[in-house]
Structure formats: structure tokens, C-alpha cells
Amino acid sequence: MHTEKFDSFFQGNARIYLNNAIELALEEDGPDLTSEGIFPSGHKLSAKIISKEDTLVVGLPLIPLIMDACADTEWSWSALANEGDFVPDRTVVATIEADASHLLKAERVILNFITHLSGIANLTKLYVDQLASSGTALLDTRKTLPCLRYPEKYAVIMGGGQNHRKDLTEILMLKDNHIDLAGNMTEAVKKLRATYFPCPPIEVECRNMAEVREAVACHADRIMLDNMDIPAIQEALKLIPESIETEVSGGVTLDTIRSIALASDSGPTYISVGRLTHSAPIADFSMLVSE
């Protein structure tokens, strides 16, 4: 199984947060009293994880992490698909052998991760496909489930998208509240650049042409066109020099994303879509357990 993207993504804090999420998921289930009451210690079971639809498969490298956190006796597993593969319905993507109480306790946690992450990757791919040959890249947002941001953003990458900032330090984003409370956009940008050295990239959220012009004058690193219709996007893009990145956000759907990307000859640098993480339907996988 190819895990290069998984290993490179989950380093440092990302790995810590992932391990914490796994521990919490197992802890909130409590002990599996049903399995412990039925199966004696050492009773081995085998399991197959099976796709129940045509789907990308994302999350297989979490299986050993979950099993290590759950099992205190010997267990084994095998990946029968590569991470990120597109598999047809009824494909066995992994097998596991472990003590019954450990395997059955881990079952739902494993499936919850795989179905959720694979679903995000599937939806992301649909959006990415709409942007083919447009020159515009797809971004996710911070509209993620609490404590699952890193796994969800990893799934976006596996679907062919790119990550917006993972936390509040990577990019300094001036939204309407910041600008209104600071007095104006120009003053807010000055304060940020005077406070941080080196200053992270500054992105400014713009709601109208006056704000776009001010953001250009401030030499923002990226300008977000927030909830603008296509005529407004076309007008705004004409005002922004190529040296400044552009991002369109707000209400983007599969039906509209390509039209937005092709709104002008150059198009926006990025289009961000919150529904990649906050509204992706799960992919259907099941676990078949046998003696």
C-alpha cells in the first residue's frame, strides 16, 4: 500500500491531533461489554472491509493506528487496495485478524474514519473534475468537524484538492469583523505588518469593488471575492494585478464552479468550497467478520 501522502501529511501536530482523535473515539465507546461477555480471551476473528459502492478509498493507514490503540494482544492486517485507489462496488480493500473483543470494538471506529474520509475525497474529486484545464485550483476551508480538521484536509488532498490554511497562523485573513473593528482595511493591514516579522501572508475578504480597490492598494497577498455573482467576479478580477492571488468563495456548487473558474481569461487563482468537508456524504463500506 502506498502511504507516502499519508506519512508526509501526518507529521508534527497533525500526527498528534490524529492520534488524539483515535484515542477519543475509542474512549467515548467505552469497553465493549457485549463482545467481552460472549467471546473468551484469545478467541480470534477475521474481518474483511468491503466497499459497497464505486468509490475512492481513503483512511486505510488508520487501521493499524486504531488497532494498536485498541488491542493489547497480537493482531495482523493486510491492505488489498492502495490508499487513494478508486475501487468498484464489492471490493475487499483490507483484511484484519485479531482477538474478537478488540476487533469488534475497533470495527465502528475504523469504518467511521474510512467512510467519512472516502466520502470527502469523492466529493472533492467531483469538484476538481469540474475545474479540469481551467487553471484554477480547488481549496477547502476551516469548516471542519472539531478535532477532525487534519484527517478531513488530508482527504481533500486525496481527492485532488488543495488545503487552505490549516490553522490561524498560516495565513492572516482579514474578514469583515476585523476590518470593521480596526477602522478600515488599510489600517488593519498596517497593524498586522507592524506586529509580525516576518509577517505571514495576508488575505483580505472583499464584499464589493471599493474593498477590492483598497485591498489592491494595500498590496494584500491574496484577495478573496466573497459571495459575489459572476459579473461582479469578472469586474473584480480586472482590478487585481497578477502579482496578487485571488480566491472566490461563498455558495459555490458543482453547477456553478466551472462558470466561476472561466469567468475571465485568467480566472481566479483559487475557488474555496466549504461543503467539501462540512457536507460530504459518506462512502459506503462495511466490515464482514467471520471465525
Short mmCIF file of C-alpha atoms in Angstrom, two decimals:
data_model
loop_
_atom_site.label_atom_id
_atom_site.label_comp_id
_atom_site.label_asym_id
_atom_site.label_seq_id
_atom_site.Cartn_x
_atom_site.Cartn_y
_atom_site.Cartn_z
CA MET A 1 0.00 0.00 0.00
CA HIS A 2 1.33 3.43 -0.94
CA THR A 3 1.31 5.67 2.16
CA GLU A 4 3.67 8.46 1.05
CA LYS A 5 0.99 11.18 1.13
CA PHE A 6 -0.32 9.95 4.48
CA ASP A 7 3.14 9.84 6.04
CA SER A 8 4.13 13.27 4.72
CA PHE A 9 0.84 14.88 5.77
CA PHE A 10 0.60 13.47 9.28
CA GLN A 11 3.74 14.82 10.87
CA GLY A 12 4.22 17.01 13.92
CA ASN A 13 0.98 18.44 15.26
CA ALA A 14 -1.04 16.73 12.55
CA ARG A 15 0.04 13.32 13.83
CA ILE A 16 -0.60 14.32 17.44
CA TYR A 17 -4.12 15.51 16.63
CA LEU A 18 -4.83 12.35 14.64
CA ASN A 19 -3.70 10.08 17.48
CA ASN A 20 -5.76 12.13 19.93
CA ALA A 21 -8.85 11.76 17.73
CA ILE A 22 -8.38 7.99 17.57
CA GLU A 23 -7.91 7.71 21.33
CA LEU A 24 -11.00 9.82 21.97
CA ALA A 25 -13.11 7.82 19.50
CA LEU A 26 -12.20 4.57 21.27
CA GLU A 27 -12.62 6.11 24.71
CA GLU A 28 -16.08 7.51 24.05
CA ASP A 29 -17.29 4.00 23.06
CA GLY A 30 -16.16 2.61 26.42
CA PRO A 31 -15.44 -1.11 26.89
CA ASP A 32 -17.24 -3.48 24.54
CA LEU A 33 -19.13 -5.37 27.22
CA THR A 34 -21.12 -7.33 24.63
CA SER A 35 -18.07 -8.84 22.94
CA GLU A 36 -16.19 -9.33 26.18
CA GLY A 37 -19.17 -11.17 27.63
CA ILE A 38 -19.56 -13.53 24.64
CA PHE A 39 -16.03 -14.28 23.44
CA PRO A 40 -13.28 -15.72 25.65
CA SER A 41 -9.87 -14.08 25.68
CA GLY A 42 -7.78 -15.27 22.75
CA HIS A 43 -10.79 -16.04 20.51
CA LYS A 44 -9.60 -14.94 17.06
CA LEU A 45 -11.81 -13.46 14.36
CA SER A 46 -11.09 -12.39 10.80
CA ALA A 47 -12.65 -9.41 9.06
CA LYS A 48 -12.91 -8.04 5.54
CA ILE A 49 -13.53 -4.35 4.85
CA ILE A 50 -15.64 -4.16 1.70
CA SER A 51 -16.72 -1.25 -0.47
CA LYS A 52 -20.45 -1.12 -1.11
CA GLU A 53 -20.26 1.35 -3.97
CA ASP A 54 -17.77 2.59 -6.55
CA THR A 55 -15.56 4.87 -4.50
CA LEU A 56 -12.18 6.26 -3.66
CA VAL A 57 -10.78 4.54 -0.58
CA VAL A 58 -9.12 6.83 1.94
CA GLY A 59 -8.12 6.07 5.51
CA LEU A 60 -6.56 2.62 5.25
CA PRO A 61 -3.37 3.71 7.09
CA LEU A 62 -5.55 4.49 10.11
CA ILE A 63 -6.34 0.79 10.58
CA PRO A 64 -3.02 -0.09 12.27
CA LEU A 65 -3.15 3.09 14.35
CA ILE A 66 -6.63 2.22 15.61
CA MET A 67 -5.77 -1.41 16.23
CA ASP A 68 -2.57 -0.51 18.07
CA ALA A 69 -4.58 1.81 20.31
CA CYS A 70 -7.26 -0.82 20.88
CA ALA A 71 -5.53 -4.21 21.07
CA ASP A 72 -3.09 -5.40 23.71
CA THR A 73 -2.62 -8.81 22.07
CA GLU A 74 -1.21 -9.88 18.72
CA TRP A 75 -3.16 -8.86 15.63
CA SER A 76 -2.45 -8.55 11.90
CA TRP A 77 -3.85 -6.81 8.87
CA SER A 78 -3.34 -6.52 5.14
CA ALA A 79 -4.25 -3.76 2.70
CA LEU A 80 -5.67 -5.11 -0.55
CA ALA A 81 -6.00 -1.68 -2.17
CA ASN A 82 -3.66 1.27 -2.30
CA GLU A 83 -4.55 4.37 -0.34
CA GLY A 84 -6.41 6.68 -2.70
CA ASP A 85 -7.39 3.97 -5.19
CA PHE A 86 -10.73 4.15 -6.95
CA VAL A 87 -12.35 0.76 -6.35
CA PRO A 88 -15.57 -0.77 -7.71
CA ASP A 89 -18.50 -1.89 -5.63
CA ARG A 90 -17.89 -5.06 -3.54
CA THR A 91 -14.09 -4.69 -3.47
CA VAL A 92 -12.30 -6.09 -0.42
CA VAL A 93 -9.91 -3.27 0.49
CA ALA A 94 -8.40 -4.70 3.70
CA THR A 95 -8.41 -7.71 6.00
CA ILE A 96 -7.81 -7.83 9.76
CA GLU A 97 -7.28 -10.71 12.20
CA ALA A 98 -7.43 -10.07 15.94
CA ASP A 99 -9.00 -11.11 19.21
CA ALA A 100 -12.76 -10.85 18.96
CA SER A 101 -13.18 -8.21 21.65
CA HIS A 102 -10.51 -5.96 20.11
CA LEU A 103 -11.68 -6.36 16.52
CA LEU A 104 -15.33 -5.73 17.31
CA LYS A 105 -14.52 -2.71 19.47
CA ALA A 106 -12.41 -1.22 16.66
CA GLU A 107 -14.94 -2.02 13.93
CA ARG A 108 -17.09 1.12 14.12
CA VAL A 109 -14.18 3.48 14.69
CA ILE A 110 -12.37 2.11 11.64
CA LEU A 111 -15.47 2.33 9.48
CA ASN A 112 -16.36 5.80 10.71
CA PHE A 113 -12.99 7.14 9.61
CA ILE A 114 -12.86 5.31 6.27
CA THR A 115 -16.44 6.12 5.24
CA HIS A 116 -16.10 9.79 6.21
CA LEU A 117 -12.70 10.41 4.65
CA SER A 118 -13.52 8.48 1.48
CA GLY A 119 -16.73 10.49 1.15
CA ILE A 120 -14.82 13.78 1.38
CA ALA A 121 -12.36 12.55 -1.26
CA ASN A 122 -15.22 11.52 -3.56
CA LEU A 123 -16.90 14.92 -3.35
CA THR A 124 -13.60 16.73 -3.76
CA LYS A 125 -12.86 14.78 -6.94
CA LEU A 126 -16.22 15.82 -8.42
CA TYR A 127 -15.32 19.47 -7.90
CA VAL A 128 -11.76 19.00 -9.15
CA ASP A 129 -13.07 17.36 -12.31
CA GLN A 130 -15.19 20.45 -12.99
CA LEU A 131 -12.05 22.59 -12.88
CA ALA A 132 -10.13 20.49 -15.44
CA SER A 133 -7.98 22.65 -17.76
CA SER A 134 -9.26 25.87 -16.17
CA GLY A 135 -6.04 26.82 -14.38
CA THR A 136 -7.96 27.37 -11.12
CA ALA A 137 -7.21 25.23 -8.06
CA LEU A 138 -9.77 23.94 -5.56
CA LEU A 139 -9.35 24.79 -1.87
CA ASP A 140 -11.06 23.52 1.24
CA THR A 141 -11.87 25.75 4.25
CA ARG A 142 -11.76 25.63 8.05
CA LYS A 143 -15.38 24.46 8.11
CA THR A 144 -14.33 21.10 9.50
CA LEU A 145 -15.61 18.94 12.34
CA PRO A 146 -13.94 19.84 15.65
CA CYS A 147 -10.81 17.74 16.26
CA LEU A 148 -11.00 16.17 12.76
CA ARG A 149 -9.55 19.03 10.71
CA TYR A 150 -6.34 17.27 9.76
CA PRO A 151 -7.91 13.96 8.66
CA GLU A 152 -10.55 15.88 6.68
CA LYS A 153 -8.00 18.11 4.98
CA TYR A 154 -5.92 15.02 4.18
CA ALA A 155 -8.98 13.52 2.49
CA VAL A 156 -9.33 16.68 0.37
CA ILE A 157 -5.77 16.20 -0.86
CA MET A 158 -6.51 12.55 -1.67
CA GLY A 159 -9.45 13.74 -3.77
CA GLY A 160 -7.19 16.06 -5.77
CA GLY A 161 -7.89 19.33 -3.96
CA GLN A 162 -5.59 21.64 -2.04
CA ASN A 163 -5.67 22.85 1.55
CA HIS A 164 -6.40 26.40 2.60
CA ARG A 165 -4.79 27.34 5.92
CA LYS A 166 -4.84 24.54 8.49
CA ASP A 167 -4.87 26.96 11.41
CA LEU A 168 -4.92 30.67 12.16
CA THR A 169 -1.14 31.10 11.84
CA GLU A 170 -0.52 30.00 8.24
CA ILE A 171 -2.39 32.90 6.61
CA LEU A 172 -3.67 36.04 8.30
CA MET A 173 -7.19 36.51 6.98
CA LEU A 174 -8.88 39.85 7.42
CA LYS A 175 -12.63 39.34 7.47
CA ASP A 176 -15.38 41.93 7.77
CA ASN A 177 -15.32 41.84 11.57
CA HIS A 178 -11.57 42.50 11.71
CA ILE A 179 -11.81 45.31 9.19
CA ASP A 180 -14.85 46.97 10.75
CA LEU A 181 -13.38 46.88 14.26
CA ALA A 182 -9.93 48.03 13.13
CA GLY A 183 -11.48 51.08 11.47
CA ASN A 184 -10.65 50.21 7.87
CA MET A 185 -8.81 47.68 5.76
CA THR A 186 -5.70 49.80 5.26
CA GLU A 187 -5.24 50.29 8.98
CA ALA A 188 -5.76 46.58 9.66
CA VAL A 189 -3.11 45.55 7.12
CA LYS A 190 -0.64 48.07 8.54
CA LYS A 191 -1.17 46.76 12.07
CA LEU A 192 -0.52 43.17 11.01
CA ARG A 193 2.66 44.02 9.11
CA ALA A 194 3.89 46.10 12.03
CA THR A 195 3.16 43.33 14.53
CA TYR A 196 4.70 40.25 12.87
CA PHE A 197 8.15 39.89 11.34
CA PRO A 198 8.30 38.06 9.12
CA CYS A 199 4.60 38.61 8.54
CA PRO A 200 2.62 35.60 7.28
CA PRO A 201 0.72 36.11 4.01
CA ILE A 202 -2.28 38.41 4.39
CA GLU A 203 -5.60 37.57 2.74
CA VAL A 204 -8.37 40.15 2.64
CA GLU A 205 -12.05 39.28 2.31
CA CYS A 206 -13.78 41.73 -0.05
CA ARG A 207 -17.52 42.24 -0.42
CA ASN A 208 -17.59 44.97 -3.10
CA MET A 209 -15.45 46.80 -5.65
CA ALA A 210 -14.44 49.55 -3.22
CA GLU A 211 -12.95 46.93 -0.91
CA VAL A 212 -11.21 45.22 -3.84
CA ARG A 213 -9.57 48.51 -4.82
CA GLU A 214 -8.45 49.12 -1.26
CA ALA A 215 -7.05 45.59 -0.95
CA VAL A 216 -5.05 46.11 -4.15
CA ALA A 217 -3.71 49.41 -2.81
CA CYS A 218 -2.69 47.62 0.41
CA HIS A 219 -0.75 45.03 -1.62
CA ALA A 220 -2.55 42.14 0.03
CA ASP A 221 -1.05 38.77 -0.76
CA ARG A 222 -4.44 37.30 -1.64
CA ILE A 223 -7.86 38.84 -2.23
CA MET A 224 -11.00 36.82 -1.52
CA LEU A 225 -14.10 37.69 -3.52
CA ASP A 226 -16.81 36.78 -1.06
CA ASN A 227 -20.32 35.83 -2.24
CA MET A 228 -20.05 37.76 -5.50
CA ASP A 229 -22.01 36.86 -8.61
CA ILE A 230 -20.19 36.17 -11.86
CA PRO A 231 -20.48 39.72 -13.30
CA ALA A 232 -19.01 41.10 -10.07
CA ILE A 233 -16.25 38.47 -10.11
CA GLN A 234 -15.39 39.44 -13.70
CA GLU A 235 -15.21 43.12 -12.75
CA ALA A 236 -13.11 42.43 -9.65
CA LEU A 237 -10.60 40.22 -11.44
CA LYS A 238 -9.90 43.05 -13.89
CA LEU A 239 -8.88 45.27 -10.98
CA ILE A 240 -6.45 42.81 -9.40
CA PRO A 241 -2.88 42.55 -10.76
CA GLU A 242 -1.37 39.13 -11.47
CA SER A 243 1.02 39.60 -8.55
CA ILE A 244 -1.89 39.18 -6.11
CA GLU A 245 -3.54 35.79 -5.71
CA THR A 246 -7.32 35.66 -5.97
CA GLU A 247 -9.86 33.41 -4.30
CA VAL A 248 -13.59 33.09 -4.92
CA SER A 249 -15.67 31.83 -2.02
CA GLY A 250 -19.28 31.58 -0.93
CA GLY A 251 -22.13 29.49 -2.28
CA VAL A 252 -20.06 27.64 -4.86
CA THR A 253 -21.73 24.45 -6.15
CA LEU A 254 -20.93 21.74 -8.66
CA ASP A 255 -23.26 23.51 -11.09
CA THR A 256 -21.52 26.88 -10.80
CA ILE A 257 -17.85 26.19 -10.11
CA ARG A 258 -16.75 25.84 -13.73
CA SER A 259 -18.53 29.03 -14.79
CA ILE A 260 -16.76 30.87 -11.96
CA ALA A 261 -13.38 29.47 -12.99
CA LEU A 262 -13.95 30.59 -16.57
CA ALA A 263 -15.37 33.99 -15.61
CA SER A 264 -12.40 35.76 -17.20
CA ASP A 265 -9.41 34.96 -19.37
CA SER A 266 -7.13 34.45 -16.36
CA GLY A 267 -9.76 33.21 -13.89
CA PRO A 268 -9.31 33.20 -10.10
CA THR A 269 -6.23 31.52 -8.64
CA TYR A 270 -8.41 29.53 -6.25
CA ILE A 271 -12.01 28.64 -5.55
CA SER A 272 -12.76 27.54 -1.99
CA VAL A 273 -15.67 25.26 -1.12
CA GLY A 274 -16.75 24.65 2.46
CA ARG A 275 -19.09 21.80 1.60
CA LEU A 276 -16.11 19.55 0.77
CA THR A 277 -15.75 18.93 4.49
CA HIS A 278 -18.96 20.10 6.14
CA SER A 279 -21.44 18.40 3.79
CA ALA A 280 -19.76 15.46 2.08
CA PRO A 281 -21.90 12.27 2.16
CA ILE A 282 -20.11 9.22 3.47
CA ALA A 283 -18.84 6.48 1.18
CA ASP A 284 -20.39 3.11 1.96
CA PHE A 285 -18.08 0.46 3.40
CA SER A 286 -18.88 -2.48 5.65
CA MET A 287 -16.91 -4.97 7.72
CA LEU A 288 -17.69 -8.66 7.32
CA VAL A 289 -16.48 -10.69 10.32
CA SER A 290 -16.01 -14.47 10.40
CA GLU A 291 -14.38 -17.18 12.52
#
